mmCIF file of C-alpha atoms and ligand atoms in Angstrom:
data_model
loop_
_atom_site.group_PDB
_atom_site.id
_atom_site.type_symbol
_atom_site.label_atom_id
_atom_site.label_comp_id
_atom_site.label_asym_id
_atom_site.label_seq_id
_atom_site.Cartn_x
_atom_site.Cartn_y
_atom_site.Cartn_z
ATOM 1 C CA UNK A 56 0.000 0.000 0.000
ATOM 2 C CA UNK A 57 2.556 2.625 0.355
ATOM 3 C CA UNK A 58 4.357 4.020 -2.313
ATOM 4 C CA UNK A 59 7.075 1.916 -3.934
ATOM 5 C CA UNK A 60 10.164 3.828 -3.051
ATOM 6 C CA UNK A 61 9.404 3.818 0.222
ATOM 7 C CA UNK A 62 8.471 -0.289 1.136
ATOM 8 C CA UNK A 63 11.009 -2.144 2.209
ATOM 9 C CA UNK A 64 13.926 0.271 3.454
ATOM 10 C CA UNK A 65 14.406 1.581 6.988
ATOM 11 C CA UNK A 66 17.338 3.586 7.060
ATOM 12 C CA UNK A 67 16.945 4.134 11.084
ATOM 13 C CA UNK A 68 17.682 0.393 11.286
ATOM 14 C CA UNK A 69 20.866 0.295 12.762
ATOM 15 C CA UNK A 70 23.974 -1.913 11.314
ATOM 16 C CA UNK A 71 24.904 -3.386 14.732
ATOM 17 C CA UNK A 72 28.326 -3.493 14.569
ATOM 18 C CA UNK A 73 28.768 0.719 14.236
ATOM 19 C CA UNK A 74 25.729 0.754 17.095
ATOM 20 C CA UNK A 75 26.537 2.916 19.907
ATOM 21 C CA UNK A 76 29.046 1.553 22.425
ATOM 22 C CA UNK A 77 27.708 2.131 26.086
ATOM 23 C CA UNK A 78 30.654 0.153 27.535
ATOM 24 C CA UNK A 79 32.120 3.543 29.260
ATOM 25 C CA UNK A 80 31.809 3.285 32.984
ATOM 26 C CA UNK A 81 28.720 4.613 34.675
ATOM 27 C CA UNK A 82 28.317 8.045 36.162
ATOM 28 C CA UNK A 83 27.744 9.080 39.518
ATOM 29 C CA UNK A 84 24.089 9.120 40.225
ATOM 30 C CA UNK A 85 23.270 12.607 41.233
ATOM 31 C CA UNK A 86 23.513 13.894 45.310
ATOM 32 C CA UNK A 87 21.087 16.498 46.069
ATOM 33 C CA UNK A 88 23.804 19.224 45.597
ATOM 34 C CA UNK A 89 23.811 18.236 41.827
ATOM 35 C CA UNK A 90 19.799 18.189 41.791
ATOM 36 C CA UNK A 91 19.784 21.759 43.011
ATOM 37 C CA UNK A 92 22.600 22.978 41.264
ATOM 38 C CA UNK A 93 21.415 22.012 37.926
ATOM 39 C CA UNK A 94 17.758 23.573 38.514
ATOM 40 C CA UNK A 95 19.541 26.780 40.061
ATOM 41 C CA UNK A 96 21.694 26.783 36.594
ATOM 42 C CA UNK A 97 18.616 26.220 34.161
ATOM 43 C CA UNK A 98 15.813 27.962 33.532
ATOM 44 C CA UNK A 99 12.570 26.333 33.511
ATOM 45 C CA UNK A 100 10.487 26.484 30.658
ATOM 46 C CA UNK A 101 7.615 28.724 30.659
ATOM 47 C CA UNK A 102 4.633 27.028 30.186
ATOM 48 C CA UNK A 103 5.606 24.943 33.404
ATOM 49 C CA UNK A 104 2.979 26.123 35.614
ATOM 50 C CA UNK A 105 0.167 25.522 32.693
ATOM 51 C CA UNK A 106 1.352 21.577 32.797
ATOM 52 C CA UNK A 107 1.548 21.316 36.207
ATOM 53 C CA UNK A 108 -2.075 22.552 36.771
ATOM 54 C CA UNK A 109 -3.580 19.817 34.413
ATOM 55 C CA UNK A 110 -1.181 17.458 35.704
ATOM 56 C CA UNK A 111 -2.665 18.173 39.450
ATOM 57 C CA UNK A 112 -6.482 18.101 37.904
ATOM 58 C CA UNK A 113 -6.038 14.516 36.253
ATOM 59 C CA UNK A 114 -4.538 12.948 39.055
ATOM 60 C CA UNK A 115 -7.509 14.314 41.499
ATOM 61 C CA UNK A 116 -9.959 13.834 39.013
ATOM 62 C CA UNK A 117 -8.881 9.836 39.156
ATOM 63 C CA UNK A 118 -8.163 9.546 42.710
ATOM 64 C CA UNK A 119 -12.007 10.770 43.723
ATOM 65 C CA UNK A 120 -13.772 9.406 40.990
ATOM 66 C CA UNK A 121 -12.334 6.506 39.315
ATOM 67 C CA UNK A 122 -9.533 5.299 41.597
ATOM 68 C CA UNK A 123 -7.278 4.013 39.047
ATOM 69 C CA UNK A 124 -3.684 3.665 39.175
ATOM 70 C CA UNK A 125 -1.638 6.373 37.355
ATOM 71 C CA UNK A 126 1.222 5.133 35.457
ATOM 72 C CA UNK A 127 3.673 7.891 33.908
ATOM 73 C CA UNK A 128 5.206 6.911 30.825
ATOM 74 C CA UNK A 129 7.831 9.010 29.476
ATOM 75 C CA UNK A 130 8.679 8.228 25.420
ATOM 76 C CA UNK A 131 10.938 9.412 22.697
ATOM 77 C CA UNK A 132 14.577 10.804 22.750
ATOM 78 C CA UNK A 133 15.595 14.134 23.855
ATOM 79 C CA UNK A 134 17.454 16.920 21.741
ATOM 80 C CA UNK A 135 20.396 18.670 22.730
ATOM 81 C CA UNK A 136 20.368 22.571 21.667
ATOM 82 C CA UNK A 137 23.448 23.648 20.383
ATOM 83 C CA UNK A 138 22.498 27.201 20.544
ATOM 84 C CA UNK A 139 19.674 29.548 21.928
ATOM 85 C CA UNK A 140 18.033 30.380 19.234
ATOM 86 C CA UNK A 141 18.036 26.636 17.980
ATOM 87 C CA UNK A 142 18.912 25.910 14.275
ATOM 88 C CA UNK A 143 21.202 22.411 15.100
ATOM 89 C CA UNK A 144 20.540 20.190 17.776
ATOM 90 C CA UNK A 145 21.822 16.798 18.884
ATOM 91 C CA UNK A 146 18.807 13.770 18.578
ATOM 92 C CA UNK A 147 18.688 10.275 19.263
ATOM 93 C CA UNK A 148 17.106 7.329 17.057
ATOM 94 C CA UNK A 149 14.146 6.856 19.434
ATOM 95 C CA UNK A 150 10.394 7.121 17.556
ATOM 96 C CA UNK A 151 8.713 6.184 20.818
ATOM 97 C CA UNK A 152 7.252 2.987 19.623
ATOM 98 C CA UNK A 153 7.923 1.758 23.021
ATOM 99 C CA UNK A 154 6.003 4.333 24.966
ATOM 100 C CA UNK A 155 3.236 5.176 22.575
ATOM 101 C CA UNK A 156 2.266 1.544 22.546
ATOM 102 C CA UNK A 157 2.855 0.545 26.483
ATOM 103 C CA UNK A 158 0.774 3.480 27.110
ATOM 104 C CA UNK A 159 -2.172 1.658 25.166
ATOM 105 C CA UNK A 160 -1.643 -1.544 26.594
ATOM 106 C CA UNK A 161 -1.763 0.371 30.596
ATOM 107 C CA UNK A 162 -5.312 1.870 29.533
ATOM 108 C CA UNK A 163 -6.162 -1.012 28.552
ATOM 109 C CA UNK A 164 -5.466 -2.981 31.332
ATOM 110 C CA UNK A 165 -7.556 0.083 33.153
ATOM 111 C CA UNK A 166 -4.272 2.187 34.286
ATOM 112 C CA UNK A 167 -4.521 6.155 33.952
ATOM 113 C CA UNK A 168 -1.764 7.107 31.251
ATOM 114 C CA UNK A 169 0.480 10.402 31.475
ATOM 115 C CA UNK A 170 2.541 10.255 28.236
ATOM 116 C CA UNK A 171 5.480 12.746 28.594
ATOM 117 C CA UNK A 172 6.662 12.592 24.884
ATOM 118 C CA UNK A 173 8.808 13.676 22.896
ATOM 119 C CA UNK A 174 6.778 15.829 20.611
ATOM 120 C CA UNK A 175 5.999 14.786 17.307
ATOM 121 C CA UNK A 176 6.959 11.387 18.300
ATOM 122 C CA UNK A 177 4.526 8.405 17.966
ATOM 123 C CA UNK A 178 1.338 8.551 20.234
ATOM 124 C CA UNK A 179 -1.140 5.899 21.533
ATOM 125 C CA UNK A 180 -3.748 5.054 19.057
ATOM 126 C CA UNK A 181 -2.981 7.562 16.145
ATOM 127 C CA UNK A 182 0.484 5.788 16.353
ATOM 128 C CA UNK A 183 -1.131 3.301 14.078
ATOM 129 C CA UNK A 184 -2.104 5.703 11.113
ATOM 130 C CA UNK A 185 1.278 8.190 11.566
ATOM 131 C CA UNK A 186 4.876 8.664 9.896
ATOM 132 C CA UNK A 187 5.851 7.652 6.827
ATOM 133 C CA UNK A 188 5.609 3.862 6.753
ATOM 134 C CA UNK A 189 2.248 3.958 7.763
ATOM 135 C CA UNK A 190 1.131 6.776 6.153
ATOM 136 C CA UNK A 191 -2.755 7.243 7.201
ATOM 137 C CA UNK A 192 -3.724 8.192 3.257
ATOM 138 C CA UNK A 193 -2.526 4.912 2.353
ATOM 139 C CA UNK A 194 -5.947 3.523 4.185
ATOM 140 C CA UNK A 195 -8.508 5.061 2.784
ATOM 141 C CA UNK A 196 -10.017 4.984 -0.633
ATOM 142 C CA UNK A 197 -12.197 6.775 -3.288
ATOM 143 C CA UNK A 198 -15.587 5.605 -4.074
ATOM 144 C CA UNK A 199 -18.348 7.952 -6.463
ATOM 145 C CA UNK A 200 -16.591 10.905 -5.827
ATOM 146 C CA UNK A 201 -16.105 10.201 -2.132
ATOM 147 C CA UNK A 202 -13.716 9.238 0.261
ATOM 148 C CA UNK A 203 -13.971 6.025 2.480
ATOM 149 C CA UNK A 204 -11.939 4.026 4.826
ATOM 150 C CA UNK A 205 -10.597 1.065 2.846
ATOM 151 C CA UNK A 206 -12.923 -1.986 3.879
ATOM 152 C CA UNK A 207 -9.676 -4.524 4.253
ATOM 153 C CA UNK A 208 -8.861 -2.336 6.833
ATOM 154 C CA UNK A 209 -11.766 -0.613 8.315
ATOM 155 C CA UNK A 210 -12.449 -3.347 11.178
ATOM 156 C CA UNK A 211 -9.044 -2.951 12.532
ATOM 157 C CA UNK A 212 -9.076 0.824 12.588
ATOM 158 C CA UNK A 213 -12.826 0.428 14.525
ATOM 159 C CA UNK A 214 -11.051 -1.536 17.080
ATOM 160 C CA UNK A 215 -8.509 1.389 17.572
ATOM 161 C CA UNK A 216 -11.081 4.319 17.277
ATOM 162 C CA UNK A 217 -13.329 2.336 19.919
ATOM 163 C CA UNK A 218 -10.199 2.053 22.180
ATOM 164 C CA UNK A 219 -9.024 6.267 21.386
ATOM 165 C CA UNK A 220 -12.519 7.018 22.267
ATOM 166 C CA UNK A 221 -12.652 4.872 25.917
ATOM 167 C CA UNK A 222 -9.460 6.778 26.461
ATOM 168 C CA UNK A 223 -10.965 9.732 25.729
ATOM 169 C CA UNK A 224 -14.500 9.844 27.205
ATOM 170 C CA UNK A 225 -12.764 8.424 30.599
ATOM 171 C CA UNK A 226 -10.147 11.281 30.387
ATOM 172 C CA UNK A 227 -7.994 8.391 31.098
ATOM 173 C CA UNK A 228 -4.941 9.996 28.793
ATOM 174 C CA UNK A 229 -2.830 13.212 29.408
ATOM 175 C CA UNK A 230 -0.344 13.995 26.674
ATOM 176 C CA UNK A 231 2.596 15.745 27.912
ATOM 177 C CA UNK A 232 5.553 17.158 25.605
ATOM 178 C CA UNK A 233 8.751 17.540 25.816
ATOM 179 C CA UNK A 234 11.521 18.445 22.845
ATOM 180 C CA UNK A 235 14.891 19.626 24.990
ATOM 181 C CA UNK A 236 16.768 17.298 27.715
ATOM 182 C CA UNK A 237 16.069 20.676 30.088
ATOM 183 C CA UNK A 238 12.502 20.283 29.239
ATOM 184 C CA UNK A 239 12.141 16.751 29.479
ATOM 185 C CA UNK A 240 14.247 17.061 33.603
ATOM 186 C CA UNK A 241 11.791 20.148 34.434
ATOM 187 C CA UNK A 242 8.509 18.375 33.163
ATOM 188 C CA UNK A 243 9.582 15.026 34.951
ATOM 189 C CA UNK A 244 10.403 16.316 38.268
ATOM 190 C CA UNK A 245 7.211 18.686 38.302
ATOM 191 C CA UNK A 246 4.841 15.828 37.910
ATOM 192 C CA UNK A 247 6.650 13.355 39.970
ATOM 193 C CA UNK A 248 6.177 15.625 42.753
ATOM 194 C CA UNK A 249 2.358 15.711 41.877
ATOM 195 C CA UNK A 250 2.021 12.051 41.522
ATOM 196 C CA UNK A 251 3.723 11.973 45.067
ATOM 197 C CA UNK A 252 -0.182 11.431 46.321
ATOM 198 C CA UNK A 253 -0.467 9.109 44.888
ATOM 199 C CA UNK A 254 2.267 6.842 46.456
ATOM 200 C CA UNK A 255 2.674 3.249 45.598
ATOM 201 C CA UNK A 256 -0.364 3.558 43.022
ATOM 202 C CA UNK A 257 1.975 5.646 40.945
ATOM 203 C CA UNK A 258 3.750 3.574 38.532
ATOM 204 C CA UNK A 259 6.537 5.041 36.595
ATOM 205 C CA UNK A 260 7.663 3.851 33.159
ATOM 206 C CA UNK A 261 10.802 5.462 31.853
ATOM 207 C CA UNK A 262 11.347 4.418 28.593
ATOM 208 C CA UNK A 263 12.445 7.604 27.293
ATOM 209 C CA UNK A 264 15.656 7.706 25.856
ATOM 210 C CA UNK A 265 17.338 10.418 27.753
ATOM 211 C CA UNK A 266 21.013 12.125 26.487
ATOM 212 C CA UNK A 267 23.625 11.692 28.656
ATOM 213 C CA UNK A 268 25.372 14.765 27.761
ATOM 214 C CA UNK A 269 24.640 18.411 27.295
ATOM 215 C CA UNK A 270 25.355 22.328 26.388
ATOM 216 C CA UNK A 271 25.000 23.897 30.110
ATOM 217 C CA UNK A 272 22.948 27.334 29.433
ATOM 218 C CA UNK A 273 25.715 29.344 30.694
ATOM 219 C CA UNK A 274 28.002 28.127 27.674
ATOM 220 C CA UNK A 275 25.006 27.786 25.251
ATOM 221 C CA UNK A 276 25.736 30.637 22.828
ATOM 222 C CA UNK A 277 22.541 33.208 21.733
ATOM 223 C CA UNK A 278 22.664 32.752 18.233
ATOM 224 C CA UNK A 279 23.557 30.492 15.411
ATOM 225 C CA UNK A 280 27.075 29.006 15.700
ATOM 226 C CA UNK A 281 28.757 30.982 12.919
ATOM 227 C CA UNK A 282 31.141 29.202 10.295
ATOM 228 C CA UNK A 283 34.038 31.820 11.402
ATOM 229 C CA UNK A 284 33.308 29.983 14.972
ATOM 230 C CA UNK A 285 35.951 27.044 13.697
ATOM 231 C CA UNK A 286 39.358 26.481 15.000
ATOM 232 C CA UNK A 287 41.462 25.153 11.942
ATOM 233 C CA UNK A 288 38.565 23.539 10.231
ATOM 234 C CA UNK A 289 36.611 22.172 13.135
ATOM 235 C CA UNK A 290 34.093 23.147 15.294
ATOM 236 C CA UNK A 291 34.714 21.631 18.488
ATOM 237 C CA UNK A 292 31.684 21.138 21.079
ATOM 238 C CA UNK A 293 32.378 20.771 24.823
ATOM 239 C CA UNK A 294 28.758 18.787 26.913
ATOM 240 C CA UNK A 295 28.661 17.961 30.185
ATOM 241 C CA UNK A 296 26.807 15.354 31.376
ATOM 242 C CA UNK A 297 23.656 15.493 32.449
ATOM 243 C CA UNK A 298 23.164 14.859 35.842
ATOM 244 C CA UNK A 299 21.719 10.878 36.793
ATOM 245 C CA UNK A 300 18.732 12.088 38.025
ATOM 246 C CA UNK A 301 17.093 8.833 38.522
ATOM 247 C CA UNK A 302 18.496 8.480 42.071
ATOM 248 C CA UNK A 303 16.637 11.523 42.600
ATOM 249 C CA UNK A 304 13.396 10.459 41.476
ATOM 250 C CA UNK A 305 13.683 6.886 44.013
ATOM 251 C CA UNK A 306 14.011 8.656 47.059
ATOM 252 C CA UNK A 307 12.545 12.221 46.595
ATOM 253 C CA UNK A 308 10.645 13.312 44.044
ATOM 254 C CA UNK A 309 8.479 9.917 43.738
ATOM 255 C CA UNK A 310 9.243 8.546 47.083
ATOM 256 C CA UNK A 311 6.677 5.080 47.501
ATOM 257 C CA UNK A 312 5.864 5.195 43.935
ATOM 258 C CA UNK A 313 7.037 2.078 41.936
ATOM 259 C CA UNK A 314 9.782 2.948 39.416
ATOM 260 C CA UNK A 315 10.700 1.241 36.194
ATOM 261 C CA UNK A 316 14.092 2.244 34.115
ATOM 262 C CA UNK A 317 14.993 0.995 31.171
ATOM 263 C CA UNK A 318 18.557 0.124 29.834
ATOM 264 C CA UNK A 319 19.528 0.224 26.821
ATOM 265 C CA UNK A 320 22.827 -1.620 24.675
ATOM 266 C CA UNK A 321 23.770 -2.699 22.163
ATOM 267 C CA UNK A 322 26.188 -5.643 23.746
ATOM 268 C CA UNK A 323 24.593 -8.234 24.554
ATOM 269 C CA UNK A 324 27.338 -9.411 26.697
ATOM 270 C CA UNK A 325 26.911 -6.369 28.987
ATOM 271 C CA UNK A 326 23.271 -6.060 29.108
ATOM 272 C CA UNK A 327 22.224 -7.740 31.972
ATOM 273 C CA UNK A 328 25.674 -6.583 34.160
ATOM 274 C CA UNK A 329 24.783 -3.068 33.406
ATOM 275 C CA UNK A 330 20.796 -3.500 34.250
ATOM 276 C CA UNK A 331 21.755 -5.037 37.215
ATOM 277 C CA UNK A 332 24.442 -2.094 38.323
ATOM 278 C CA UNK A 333 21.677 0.410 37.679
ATOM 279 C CA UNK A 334 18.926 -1.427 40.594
ATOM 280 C CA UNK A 335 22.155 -1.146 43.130
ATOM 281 C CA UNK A 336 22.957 2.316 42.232
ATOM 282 C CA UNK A 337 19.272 3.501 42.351
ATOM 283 C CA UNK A 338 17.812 1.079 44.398
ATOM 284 C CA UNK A 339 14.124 1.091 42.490
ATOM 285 C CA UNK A 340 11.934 -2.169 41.741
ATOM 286 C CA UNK A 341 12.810 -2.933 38.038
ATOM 287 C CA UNK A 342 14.998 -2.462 35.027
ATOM 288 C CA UNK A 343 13.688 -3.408 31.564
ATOM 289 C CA UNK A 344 16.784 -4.332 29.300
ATOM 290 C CA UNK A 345 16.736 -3.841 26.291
ATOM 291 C CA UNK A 346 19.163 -4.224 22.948
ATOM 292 C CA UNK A 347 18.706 -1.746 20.256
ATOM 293 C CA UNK A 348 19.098 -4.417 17.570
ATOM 294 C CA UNK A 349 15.922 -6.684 19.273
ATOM 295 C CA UNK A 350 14.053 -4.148 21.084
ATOM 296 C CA UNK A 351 11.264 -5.095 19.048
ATOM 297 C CA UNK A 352 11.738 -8.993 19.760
ATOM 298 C CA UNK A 353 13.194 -9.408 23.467
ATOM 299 C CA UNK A 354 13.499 -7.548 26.525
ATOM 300 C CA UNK A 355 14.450 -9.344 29.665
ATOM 301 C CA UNK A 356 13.516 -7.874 33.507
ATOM 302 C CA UNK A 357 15.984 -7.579 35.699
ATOM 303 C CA UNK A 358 14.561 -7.581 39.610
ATOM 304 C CA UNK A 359 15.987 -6.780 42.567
ATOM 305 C CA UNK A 360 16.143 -11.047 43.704
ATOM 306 C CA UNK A 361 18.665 -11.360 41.555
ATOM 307 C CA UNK A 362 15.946 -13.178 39.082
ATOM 308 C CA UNK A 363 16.311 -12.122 35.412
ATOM 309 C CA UNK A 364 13.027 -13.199 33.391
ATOM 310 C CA UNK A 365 13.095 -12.591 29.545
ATOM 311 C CA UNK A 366 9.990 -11.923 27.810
ATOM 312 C CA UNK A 367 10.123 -13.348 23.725
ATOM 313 C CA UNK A 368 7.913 -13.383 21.200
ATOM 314 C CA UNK A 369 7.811 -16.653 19.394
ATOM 315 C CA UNK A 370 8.234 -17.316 15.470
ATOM 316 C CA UNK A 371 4.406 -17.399 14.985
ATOM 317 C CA UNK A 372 4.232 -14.412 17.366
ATOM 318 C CA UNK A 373 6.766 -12.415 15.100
ATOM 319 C CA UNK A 374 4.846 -13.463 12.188
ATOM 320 C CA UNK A 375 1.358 -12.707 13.633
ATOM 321 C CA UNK A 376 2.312 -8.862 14.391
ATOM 322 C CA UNK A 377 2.268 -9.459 18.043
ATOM 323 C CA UNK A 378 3.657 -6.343 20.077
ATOM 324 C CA UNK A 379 6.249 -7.422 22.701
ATOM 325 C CA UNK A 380 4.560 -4.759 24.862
ATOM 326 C CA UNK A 381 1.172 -6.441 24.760
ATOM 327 C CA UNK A 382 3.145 -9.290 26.602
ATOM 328 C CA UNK A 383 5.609 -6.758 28.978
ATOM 329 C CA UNK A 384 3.031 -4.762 30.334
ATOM 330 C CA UNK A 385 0.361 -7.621 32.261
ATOM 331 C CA UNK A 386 3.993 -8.423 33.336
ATOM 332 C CA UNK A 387 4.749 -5.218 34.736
ATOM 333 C CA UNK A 388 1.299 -4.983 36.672
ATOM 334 C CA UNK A 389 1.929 -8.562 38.221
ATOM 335 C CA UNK A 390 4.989 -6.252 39.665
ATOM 336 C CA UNK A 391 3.069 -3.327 40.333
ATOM 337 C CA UNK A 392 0.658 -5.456 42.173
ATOM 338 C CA UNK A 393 3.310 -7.254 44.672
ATOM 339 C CA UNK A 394 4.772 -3.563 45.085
ATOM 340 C CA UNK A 395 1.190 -2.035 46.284
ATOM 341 C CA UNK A 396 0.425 -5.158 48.470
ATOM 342 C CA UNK A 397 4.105 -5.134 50.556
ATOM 343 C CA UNK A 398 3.219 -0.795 50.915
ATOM 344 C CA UNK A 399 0.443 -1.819 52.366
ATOM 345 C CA UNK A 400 0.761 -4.002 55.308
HETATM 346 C C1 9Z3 B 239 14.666 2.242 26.120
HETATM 347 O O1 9Z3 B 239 15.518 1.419 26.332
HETATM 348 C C2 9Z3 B 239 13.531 2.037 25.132
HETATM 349 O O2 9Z3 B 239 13.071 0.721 25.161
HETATM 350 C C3 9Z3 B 239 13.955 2.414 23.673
HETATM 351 C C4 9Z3 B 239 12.709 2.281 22.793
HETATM 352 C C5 9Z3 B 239 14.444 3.854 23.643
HETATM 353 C C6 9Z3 B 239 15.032 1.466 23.178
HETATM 354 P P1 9Z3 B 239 11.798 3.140 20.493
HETATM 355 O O3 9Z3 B 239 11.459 4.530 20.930
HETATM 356 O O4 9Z3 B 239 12.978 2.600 21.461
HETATM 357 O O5 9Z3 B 239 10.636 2.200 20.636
HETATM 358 O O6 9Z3 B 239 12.395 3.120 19.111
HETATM 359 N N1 9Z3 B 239 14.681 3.439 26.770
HETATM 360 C C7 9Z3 B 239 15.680 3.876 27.713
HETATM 361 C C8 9Z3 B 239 16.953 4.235 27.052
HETATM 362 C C9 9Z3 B 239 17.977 4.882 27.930
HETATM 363 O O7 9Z3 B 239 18.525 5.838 27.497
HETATM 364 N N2 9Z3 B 239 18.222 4.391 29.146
HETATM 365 C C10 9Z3 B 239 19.321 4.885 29.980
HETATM 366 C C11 9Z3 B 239 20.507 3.991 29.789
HETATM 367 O O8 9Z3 B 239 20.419 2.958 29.096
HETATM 368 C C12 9Z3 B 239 18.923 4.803 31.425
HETATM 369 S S1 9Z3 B 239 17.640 5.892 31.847
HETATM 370 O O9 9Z3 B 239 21.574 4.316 30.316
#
């Protein structure tokens, strides 16, 4: 159905052997001096206060009427400005296919979703009709001068309209943006700190992928880095690194809320060392690992007990279109559940 030129190449696929290496030792999770310098340092953005105030309405809206759990999902990468005025930027290869479609598979399994996105990344539901290998003109046809959805695939979309509009007409789905790593730090703390009430009912998914380095704002220049800017041919960039916040989150902003990270590699052979380092630095209740050549296939959940349970999807699974996520996130409740019942007693 889509156009020719376009079928069968994905030129975000990566070729594994130039993938990223992440074998460089681990930072220093961040102290509280860190936490506050960095927010003394950086401006927040603006429309903070607007986000916060919606944030604060949908979680009391579900605590006195519906009781749900909330689960936070954060999705997509972050940029890196390389000036004020922003004409270049750093990115990562992240679409948010992970996020937009664990978010569907939490309201479905009757969780309360706030997606903090990368904007213009993929969302829940419309995720299914957006960018450019799905391309949403691609299902729908002309008939006597009028345009319909193409029957082959009309019962499929009514499944995901009926689903969009549940979300909807239960205001169970807050869409939160982000584009910069400062806005992405700002927007997570603020509604940590308002999901704070709702203690271990919170769920947090982090499956954003974050930079680990940055342009501080005192040595981000105002305008567009100028060609004349270049020292014997090359522009050289300095980043720091941005501060590991996550330790942060576990036992301040989000205290009694149950915390999922995510860990990405591309090594297989240090996946599961590195997931594992990340629970004793942090000391939270689960890391997802993940390689960036299987995402799509395998992810394996590294606990706290030392226990280290993959989750596949089969051949016929593969085949069949299954989403790993529709099998990761009952998964992730069963863990949400034991967390909730030991805060209780
Ligand atoms: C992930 O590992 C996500 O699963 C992916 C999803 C980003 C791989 P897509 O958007 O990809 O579906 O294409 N997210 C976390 C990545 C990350 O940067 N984690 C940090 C790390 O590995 C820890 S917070 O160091």
């Amino acid at each position: 159905m889509t156009p020719p030129q376009s079928k069968n190449f994905h030129t975000a696929n990566p070729e594994a052997e130039s993938a990223i290496d992440r074998s460089i030792p681990e930072f220093e999770a961040a102290k509280i001096s860190d936490e506050d310098e960095y927010f003394q340092n950086h401006k927040p953005p603006s429309y903070l206060p607007e986000i916060e105030k919606e944030v604060q309405e949908f979680i009391e809206y579900h605590r006195k009427n519906t009781q749900k759990r909330i689960a936070l999902v954060t999705s997509g990468g972050t940029t890196v400005p390389l000036e004020n005025n922003t004409v270049r930027f750093i990115d990562n290869f992240s679409a948010g296919t992970r996020g937009a479609t664990s978010a569907e598979y939490f309201l479905e399994n009757g969780y309360a979703v706030i997606f903090l996105h990368r904007e213009f990344s993929l969302l829940p539901y419309s995720r299914h009709y957006s960018h450019s290998t799905n391309c949403f003109l691609d299902f729908m046809t002309e008939k006597n001068d009028k345009i319909e959805i193409n029957p082959k695939f009309a019962d499929e979309m009514l499944k995901v309209l009926r689903k969009y509009n549940d979300a909807k007409e239960s205001n169970s789905l807050i869409l939160i943006p982000f584009t910069t790593v400062n806005q992405y730090l700002y927007t997570l703390k603020t509604v940590s700190e308002c999901l704070h009430v709702m203690s271990s009912k919170a769920l947090f998914y982090l499956a954003a992928a974050v930079s680990d380095f940055f342009i501080p704002q005192s040595r981000m220049p105002t305008h567009k880095i100028q060609s004349s800017a270049t020292k014997d041919g090359e522009l050289v960039i300095r980043l720091a690194q941005v501060p590991k916040f996550l330790s942060r989150l576990v036992e301040n902003w989000a205290q009694g809320a149950m915390i999922i990270s995510f860990k990405l590699e591309t090594d297989n052979n240090i996946l599961i060392k590195k997931a594992t380092s990340a629970l004793d630095r942090y000391h939270h209740q689960l890391v997802i690992g993940n390689l960036l050549q299987t995402r799509k296939k395998e992810v394996v959940f590294v606990k706290p007990n030392g226990d280290n349970d993959w989750i596949k999807l089969n051949e016929d699974e593969i085949k069949g279109n299954v989403e790993i996520e529709s099998k990761m996130i009952p998964a992730v409740i069963k863990v949400h559940d034991e967390w909730i019942q030991s805060n209780s007693s």
